[in-house]
Coordinates of C-alpha atoms in Angstrom, one line a residue:
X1 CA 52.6 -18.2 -115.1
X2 CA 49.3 -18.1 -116.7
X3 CA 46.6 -20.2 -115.7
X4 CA 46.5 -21.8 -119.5
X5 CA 50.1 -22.4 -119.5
X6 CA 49.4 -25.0 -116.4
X7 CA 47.1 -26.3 -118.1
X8 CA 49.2 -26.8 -121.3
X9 CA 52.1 -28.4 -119.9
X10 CA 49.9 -30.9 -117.4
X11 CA 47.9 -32.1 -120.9
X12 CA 51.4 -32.8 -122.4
X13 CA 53.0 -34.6 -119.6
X14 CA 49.6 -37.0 -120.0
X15 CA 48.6 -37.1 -123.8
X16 CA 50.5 -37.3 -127.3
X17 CA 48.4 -34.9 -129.5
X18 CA 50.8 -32.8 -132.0
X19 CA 51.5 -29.0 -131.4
X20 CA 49.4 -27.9 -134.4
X21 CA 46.1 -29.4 -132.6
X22 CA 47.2 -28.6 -129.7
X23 CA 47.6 -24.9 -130.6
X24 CA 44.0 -24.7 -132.1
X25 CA 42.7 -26.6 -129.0
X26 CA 44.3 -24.0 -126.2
X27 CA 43.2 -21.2 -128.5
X28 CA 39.7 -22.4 -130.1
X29 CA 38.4 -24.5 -126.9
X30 CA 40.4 -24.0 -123.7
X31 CA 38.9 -21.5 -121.5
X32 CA 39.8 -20.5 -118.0
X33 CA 36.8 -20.3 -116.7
X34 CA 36.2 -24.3 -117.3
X35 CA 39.4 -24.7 -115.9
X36 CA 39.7 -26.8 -112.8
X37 CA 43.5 -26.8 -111.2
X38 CA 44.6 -28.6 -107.9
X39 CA 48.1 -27.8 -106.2
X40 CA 50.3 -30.2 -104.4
X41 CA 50.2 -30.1 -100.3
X42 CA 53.1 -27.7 -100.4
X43 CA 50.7 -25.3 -102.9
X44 CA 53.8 -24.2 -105.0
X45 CA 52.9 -26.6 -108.1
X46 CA 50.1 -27.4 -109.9
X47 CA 49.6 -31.3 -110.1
X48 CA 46.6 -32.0 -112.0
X49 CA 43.8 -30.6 -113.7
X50 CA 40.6 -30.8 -115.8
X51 CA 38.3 -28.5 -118.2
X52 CA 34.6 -28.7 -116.5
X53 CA 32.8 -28.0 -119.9
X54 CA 29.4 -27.0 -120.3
X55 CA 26.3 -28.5 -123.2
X56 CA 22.9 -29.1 -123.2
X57 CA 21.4 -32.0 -123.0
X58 CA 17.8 -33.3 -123.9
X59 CA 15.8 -35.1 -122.0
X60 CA 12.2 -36.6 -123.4
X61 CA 11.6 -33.3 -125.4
X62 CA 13.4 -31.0 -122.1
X63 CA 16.6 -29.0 -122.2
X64 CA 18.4 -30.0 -119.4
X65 CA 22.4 -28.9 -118.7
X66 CA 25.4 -31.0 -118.7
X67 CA 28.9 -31.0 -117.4
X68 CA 31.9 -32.9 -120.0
X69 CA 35.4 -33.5 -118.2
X70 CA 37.6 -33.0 -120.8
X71 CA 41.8 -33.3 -120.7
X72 CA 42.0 -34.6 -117.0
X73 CA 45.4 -35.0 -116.4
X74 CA 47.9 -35.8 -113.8
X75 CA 51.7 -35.3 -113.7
X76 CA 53.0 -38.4 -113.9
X77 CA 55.1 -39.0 -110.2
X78 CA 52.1 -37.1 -108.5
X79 CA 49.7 -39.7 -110.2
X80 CA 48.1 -42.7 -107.5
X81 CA 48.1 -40.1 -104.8
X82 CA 44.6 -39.1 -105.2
X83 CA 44.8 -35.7 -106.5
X84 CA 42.7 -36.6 -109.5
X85 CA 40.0 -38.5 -107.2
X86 CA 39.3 -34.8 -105.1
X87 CA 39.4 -33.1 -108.3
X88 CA 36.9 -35.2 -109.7
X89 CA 34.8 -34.9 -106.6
X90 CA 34.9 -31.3 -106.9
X91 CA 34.2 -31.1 -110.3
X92 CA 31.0 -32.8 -109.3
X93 CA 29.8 -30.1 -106.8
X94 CA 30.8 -27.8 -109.1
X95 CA 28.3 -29.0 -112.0
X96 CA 25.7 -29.4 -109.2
X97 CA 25.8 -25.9 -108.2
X98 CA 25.3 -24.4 -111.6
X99 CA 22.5 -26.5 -111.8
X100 CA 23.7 -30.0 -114.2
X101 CA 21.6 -32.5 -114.7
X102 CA 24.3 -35.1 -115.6
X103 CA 28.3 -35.3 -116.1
X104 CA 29.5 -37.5 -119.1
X105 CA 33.2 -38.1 -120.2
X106 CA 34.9 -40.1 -122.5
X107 CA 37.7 -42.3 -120.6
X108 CA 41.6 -41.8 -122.5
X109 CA 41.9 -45.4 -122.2
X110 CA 40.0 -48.9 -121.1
X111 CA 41.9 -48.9 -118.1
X112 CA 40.6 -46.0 -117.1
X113 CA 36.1 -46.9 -117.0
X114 CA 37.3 -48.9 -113.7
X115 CA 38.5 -45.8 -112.1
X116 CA 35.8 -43.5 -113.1
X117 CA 33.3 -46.1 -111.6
X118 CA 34.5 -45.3 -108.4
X119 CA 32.6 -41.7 -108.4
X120 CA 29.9 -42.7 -109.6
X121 CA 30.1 -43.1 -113.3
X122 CA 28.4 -45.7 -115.4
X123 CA 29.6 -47.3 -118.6
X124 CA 26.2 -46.3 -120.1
X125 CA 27.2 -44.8 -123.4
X126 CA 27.4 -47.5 -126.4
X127 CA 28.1 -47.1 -129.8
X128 CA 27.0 -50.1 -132.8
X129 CA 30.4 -50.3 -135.0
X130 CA 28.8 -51.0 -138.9
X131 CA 31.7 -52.2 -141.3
X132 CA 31.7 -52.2 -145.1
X133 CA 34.2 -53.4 -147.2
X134 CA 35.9 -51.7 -150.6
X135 CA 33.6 -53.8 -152.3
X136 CA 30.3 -52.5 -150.5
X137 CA 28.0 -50.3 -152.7
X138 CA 25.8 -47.8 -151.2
X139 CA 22.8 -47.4 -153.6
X140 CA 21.4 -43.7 -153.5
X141 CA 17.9 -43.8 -154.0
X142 CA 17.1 -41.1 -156.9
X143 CA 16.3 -37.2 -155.4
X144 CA 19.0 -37.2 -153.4
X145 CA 21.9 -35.1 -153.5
X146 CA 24.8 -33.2 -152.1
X147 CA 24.1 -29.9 -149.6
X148 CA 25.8 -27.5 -148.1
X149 CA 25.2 -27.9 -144.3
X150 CA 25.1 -25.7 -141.7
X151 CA 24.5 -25.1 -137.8
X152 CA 20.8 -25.3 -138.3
X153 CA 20.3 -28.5 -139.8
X154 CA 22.6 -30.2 -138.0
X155 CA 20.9 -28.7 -134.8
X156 CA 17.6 -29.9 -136.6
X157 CA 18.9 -33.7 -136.9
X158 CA 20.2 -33.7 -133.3
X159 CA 17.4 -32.5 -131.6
X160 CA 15.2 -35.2 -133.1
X161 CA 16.7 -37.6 -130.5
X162 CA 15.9 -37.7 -126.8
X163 CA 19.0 -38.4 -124.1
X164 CA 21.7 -36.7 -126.2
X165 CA 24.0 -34.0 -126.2
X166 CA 22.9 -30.8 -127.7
X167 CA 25.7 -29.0 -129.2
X168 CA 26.2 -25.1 -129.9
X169 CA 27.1 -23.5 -132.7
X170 CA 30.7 -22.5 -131.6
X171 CA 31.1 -26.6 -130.3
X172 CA 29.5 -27.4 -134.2
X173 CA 32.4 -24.9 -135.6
X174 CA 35.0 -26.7 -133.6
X175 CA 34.1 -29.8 -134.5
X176 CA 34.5 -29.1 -138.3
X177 CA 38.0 -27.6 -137.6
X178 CA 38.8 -30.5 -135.6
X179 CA 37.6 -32.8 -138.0
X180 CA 40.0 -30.5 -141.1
X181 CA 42.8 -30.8 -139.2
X182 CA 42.6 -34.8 -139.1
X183 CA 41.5 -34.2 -143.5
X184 CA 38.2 -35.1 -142.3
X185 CA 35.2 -33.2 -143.8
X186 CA 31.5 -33.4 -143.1
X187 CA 28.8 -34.6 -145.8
X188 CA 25.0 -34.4 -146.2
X189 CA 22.8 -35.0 -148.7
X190 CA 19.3 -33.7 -149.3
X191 CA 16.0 -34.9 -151.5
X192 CA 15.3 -31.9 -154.3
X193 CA 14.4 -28.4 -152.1
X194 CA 13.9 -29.9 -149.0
X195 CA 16.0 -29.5 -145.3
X196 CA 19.2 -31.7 -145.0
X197 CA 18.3 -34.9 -144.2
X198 CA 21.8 -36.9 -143.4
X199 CA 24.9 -35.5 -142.0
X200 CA 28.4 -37.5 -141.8
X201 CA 31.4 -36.2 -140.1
X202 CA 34.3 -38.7 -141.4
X203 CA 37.8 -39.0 -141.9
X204 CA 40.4 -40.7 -143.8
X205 CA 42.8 -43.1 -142.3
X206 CA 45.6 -45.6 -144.3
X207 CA 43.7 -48.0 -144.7
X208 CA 39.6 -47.2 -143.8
X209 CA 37.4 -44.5 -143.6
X210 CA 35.9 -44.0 -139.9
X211 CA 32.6 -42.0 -139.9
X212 CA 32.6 -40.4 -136.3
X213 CA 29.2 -39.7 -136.5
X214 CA 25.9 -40.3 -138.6
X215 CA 22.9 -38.6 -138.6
X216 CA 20.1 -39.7 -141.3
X217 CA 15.9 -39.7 -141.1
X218 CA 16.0 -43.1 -143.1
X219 CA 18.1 -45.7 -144.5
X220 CA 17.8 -44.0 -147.8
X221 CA 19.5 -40.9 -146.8
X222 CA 21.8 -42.9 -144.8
X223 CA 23.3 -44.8 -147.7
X224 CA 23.3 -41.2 -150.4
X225 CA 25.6 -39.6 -147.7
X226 CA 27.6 -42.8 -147.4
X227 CA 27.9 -42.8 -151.1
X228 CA 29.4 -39.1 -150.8
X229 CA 31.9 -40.2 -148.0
X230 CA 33.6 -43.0 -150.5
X231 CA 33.3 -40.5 -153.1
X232 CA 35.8 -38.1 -151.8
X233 CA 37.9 -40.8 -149.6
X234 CA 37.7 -43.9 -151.9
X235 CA 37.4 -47.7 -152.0
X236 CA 38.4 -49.1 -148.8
X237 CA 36.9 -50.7 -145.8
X238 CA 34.3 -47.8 -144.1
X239 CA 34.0 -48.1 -140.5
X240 CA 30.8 -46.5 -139.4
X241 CA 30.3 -45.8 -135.3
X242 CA 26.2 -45.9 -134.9
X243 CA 23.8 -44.5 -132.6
X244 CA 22.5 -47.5 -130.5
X245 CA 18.5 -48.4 -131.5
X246 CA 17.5 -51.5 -129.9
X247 CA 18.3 -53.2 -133.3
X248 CA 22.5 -54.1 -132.7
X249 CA 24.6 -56.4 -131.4
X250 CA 28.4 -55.2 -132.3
X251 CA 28.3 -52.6 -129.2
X252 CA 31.4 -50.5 -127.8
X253 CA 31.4 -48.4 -125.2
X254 CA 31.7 -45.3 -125.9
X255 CA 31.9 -43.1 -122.8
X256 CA 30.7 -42.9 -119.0
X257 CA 27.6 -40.7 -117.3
X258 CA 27.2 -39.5 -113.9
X259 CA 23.6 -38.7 -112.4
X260 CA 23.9 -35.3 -110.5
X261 CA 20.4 -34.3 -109.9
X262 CA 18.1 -37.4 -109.9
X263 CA 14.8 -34.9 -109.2
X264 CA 15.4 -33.0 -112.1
X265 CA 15.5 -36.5 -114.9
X266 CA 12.8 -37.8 -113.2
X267 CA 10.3 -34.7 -113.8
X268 CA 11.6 -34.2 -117.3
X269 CA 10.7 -37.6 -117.8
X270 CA 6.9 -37.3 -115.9
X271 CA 6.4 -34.3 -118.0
X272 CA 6.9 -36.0 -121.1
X273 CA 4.3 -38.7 -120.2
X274 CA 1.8 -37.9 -117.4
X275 CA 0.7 -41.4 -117.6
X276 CA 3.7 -42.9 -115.8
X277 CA 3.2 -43.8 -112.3
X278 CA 6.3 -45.1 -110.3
X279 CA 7.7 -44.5 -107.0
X280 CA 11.7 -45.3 -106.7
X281 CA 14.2 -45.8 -103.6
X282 CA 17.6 -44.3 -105.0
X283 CA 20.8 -44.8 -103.3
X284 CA 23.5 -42.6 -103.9
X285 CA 27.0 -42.7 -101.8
X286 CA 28.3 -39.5 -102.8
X287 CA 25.5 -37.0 -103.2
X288 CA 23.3 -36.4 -100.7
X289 CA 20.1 -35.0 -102.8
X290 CA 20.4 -38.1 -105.1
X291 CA 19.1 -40.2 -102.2
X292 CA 15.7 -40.2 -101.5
X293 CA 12.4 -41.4 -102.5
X294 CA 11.0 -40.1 -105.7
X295 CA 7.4 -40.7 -107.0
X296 CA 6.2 -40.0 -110.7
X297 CA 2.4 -39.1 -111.2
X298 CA 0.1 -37.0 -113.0
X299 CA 3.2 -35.6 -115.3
X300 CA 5.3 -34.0 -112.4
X301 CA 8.0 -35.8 -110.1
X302 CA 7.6 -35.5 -106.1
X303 CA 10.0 -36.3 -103.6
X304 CA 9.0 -38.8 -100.9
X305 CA 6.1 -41.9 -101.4
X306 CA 5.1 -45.1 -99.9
X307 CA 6.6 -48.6 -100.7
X308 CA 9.0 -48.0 -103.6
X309 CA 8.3 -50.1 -106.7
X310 CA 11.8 -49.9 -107.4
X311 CA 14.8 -50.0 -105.1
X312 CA 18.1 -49.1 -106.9
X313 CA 21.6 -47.1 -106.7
X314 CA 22.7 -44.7 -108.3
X315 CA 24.5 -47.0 -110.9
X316 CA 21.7 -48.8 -111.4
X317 CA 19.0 -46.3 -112.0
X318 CA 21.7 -44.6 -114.7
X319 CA 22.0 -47.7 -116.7
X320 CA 17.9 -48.4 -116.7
X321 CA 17.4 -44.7 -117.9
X322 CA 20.1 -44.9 -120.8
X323 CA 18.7 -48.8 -121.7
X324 CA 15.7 -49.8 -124.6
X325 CA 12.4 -48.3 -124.4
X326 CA 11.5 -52.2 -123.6
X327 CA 13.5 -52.3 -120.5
X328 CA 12.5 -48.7 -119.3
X329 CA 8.6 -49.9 -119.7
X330 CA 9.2 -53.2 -117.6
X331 CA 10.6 -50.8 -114.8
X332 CA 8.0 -48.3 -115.1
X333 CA 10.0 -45.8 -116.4
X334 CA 10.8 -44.3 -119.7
X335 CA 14.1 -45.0 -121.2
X336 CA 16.7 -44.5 -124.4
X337 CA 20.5 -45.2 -124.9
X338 CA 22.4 -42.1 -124.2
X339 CA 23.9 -40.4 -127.1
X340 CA 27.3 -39.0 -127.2
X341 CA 28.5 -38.3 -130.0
X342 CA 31.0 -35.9 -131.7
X343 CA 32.7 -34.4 -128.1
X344 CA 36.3 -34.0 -128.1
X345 CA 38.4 -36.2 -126.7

């Protein structure tokens, strides 16, 4: 049996997606060599699994790499006998040795943030929830109107962030098919001849409209692609999931990150302000390199350093780096709220 047929009947036995997404998602995203498989003692059946999937990711102006689990499943009577827990642990040295930064994932269910905690992973990714009734009106300032987007401006909008996900252009692809096959579409608007400056990627449910994600320069282009997304969908309650900016106070969580390679944050982040000085103690109980002493000066990030200003694990130190710019500053550190949007899920 093929190595994607495994995988195709372990995601069934765990999730409820219907056989036309399914199809598109084995053929348009699978991949064998993200694949991650672990046998039963015996070694005769294949018990659970995971897709190890690789972005970028930027970090204070720095491409850094990043590992997504995707579709970890179990089968169901081999499930509480730890087969997920080693292949998580392997998926970890894995993304270490081709060099990640970080590993994110989105958990399938509440439950489930408990679980992941136990390797390591933080509920550090939040999301503001904006609702607006049928009656709401988004005003379109004059200027503005509809474009025709493409990889390039949305590539533009998402690299003006710093701790995000940076998509390719094949992920941007697949997340406009996946979007279609919900009768979703993206939307963006532009002012006369200039670049795109809002994107939405929404779609249409019985009774609202959720906008997955939302990219605008200002609240005026935020409200003329609004205006388009009601156009085409209609009056009804718009549920609109927001990139966290030190301004909200309705916040979900929205998915779970896991440090790999401490060294390599810290000197993205001394590069991108050489006036930071800050020597940290980090505490890590399952990989070995995150644990050490780490001081920031003069734009570059050293291992080893006197009396730490800060003393943290690794649970710790990932929530401080993905908090406001106020918090990051009272630590001596830079910091922003981790973005995460748009990954498959």
């Amino acid at each position: 049996m093929k190595r994607s047929e495994d995988y195709r009947k372990l995601y069934e036995s765990s999730f409820r997606d219907d056989a036309v997404w399914l199809d598109w998602m084995m053929r348009q995203v699978y991949s064998d060599s993200d694949l991650m498989l672990l046998d039963d003692e015996s070694g005769t059946r294949t018990v659970s699994a995971m897709l190890l999937r690789s972005y970028g990711w930027r970090y204070f102006g720095t491409r850094l790499d990043m590992a997504y689990i995707f579709g970890a499943c179990t089968l169901p009577r081999y499930r509480s006998h730890g087969y997920m827990g080693r292949l998580i642990d392997e998926s970890l040295r894995r993304s270490l040795e081709r060099g990640d930064a970080l590993c994110t994932l989105i958990p399938a269910t509440a439950s489930l943030y408990g679980y992941y905690e136990r390797f390591g992973f933080a509920r550090a990714v939040y999301i503001d929830r904006e609702r607006y009734t049928a009656l709401h009106h988004f005003d379109t300032a004059q200027g503005y109107g509809p474009r025709t987007a493409d990889y390039s401006d949305f590539n533009r909008l998402e690299s003006e962030s710093d701790n995000t996900v940076l998509h390719s252009s094949a992920e941007y692809h697949n997340i406009i098919d996946d979007l279609h096959l919900d009768g979703g579409d993206v939307f963006a608007v532009g002012r006369d001849d200039g670049p795109v400056s809002a994107m939405a990627f929404a779609v249409a449910h019985r009774e609202s409209i959720h906008v997955k994600a939302l990219y605008a320069r200002d609240n005026m282009a935020k409200n003329a692609v609004l205006a388009l997304v009601r156009r085409k969908f209609g009056e009804q309650m718009a549920v609109v999931d927001c990139f966290v900016d030190g301004r909200k106070r309705a916040l979900q969580p929205r998915g779970m990150v896991r440090l790999l390679d401490v060294y390599q944050l810290l000197n993205a982040m001394a590069a991108s302000e050489p006036s930071l000085q800050c020597t940290l103690r980090v505490r890590d109980d399952r990989i070995a390199g995150n644990s050490d002493r780490f001081t920031i000066a003069d734009g570059i990030c050293r291992r080893g350093g006197d009396s730490p200003d800060l003393d943290v694990d690794i649970d710790t130190l990932t929530r401080i780096l993905g908090s406001s710019e106020a918090t990051g500053r009272i630590m001596g550190l830079r910091a922003t709220h981790y973005r995460l949007p748009l990954m498959l899920d």
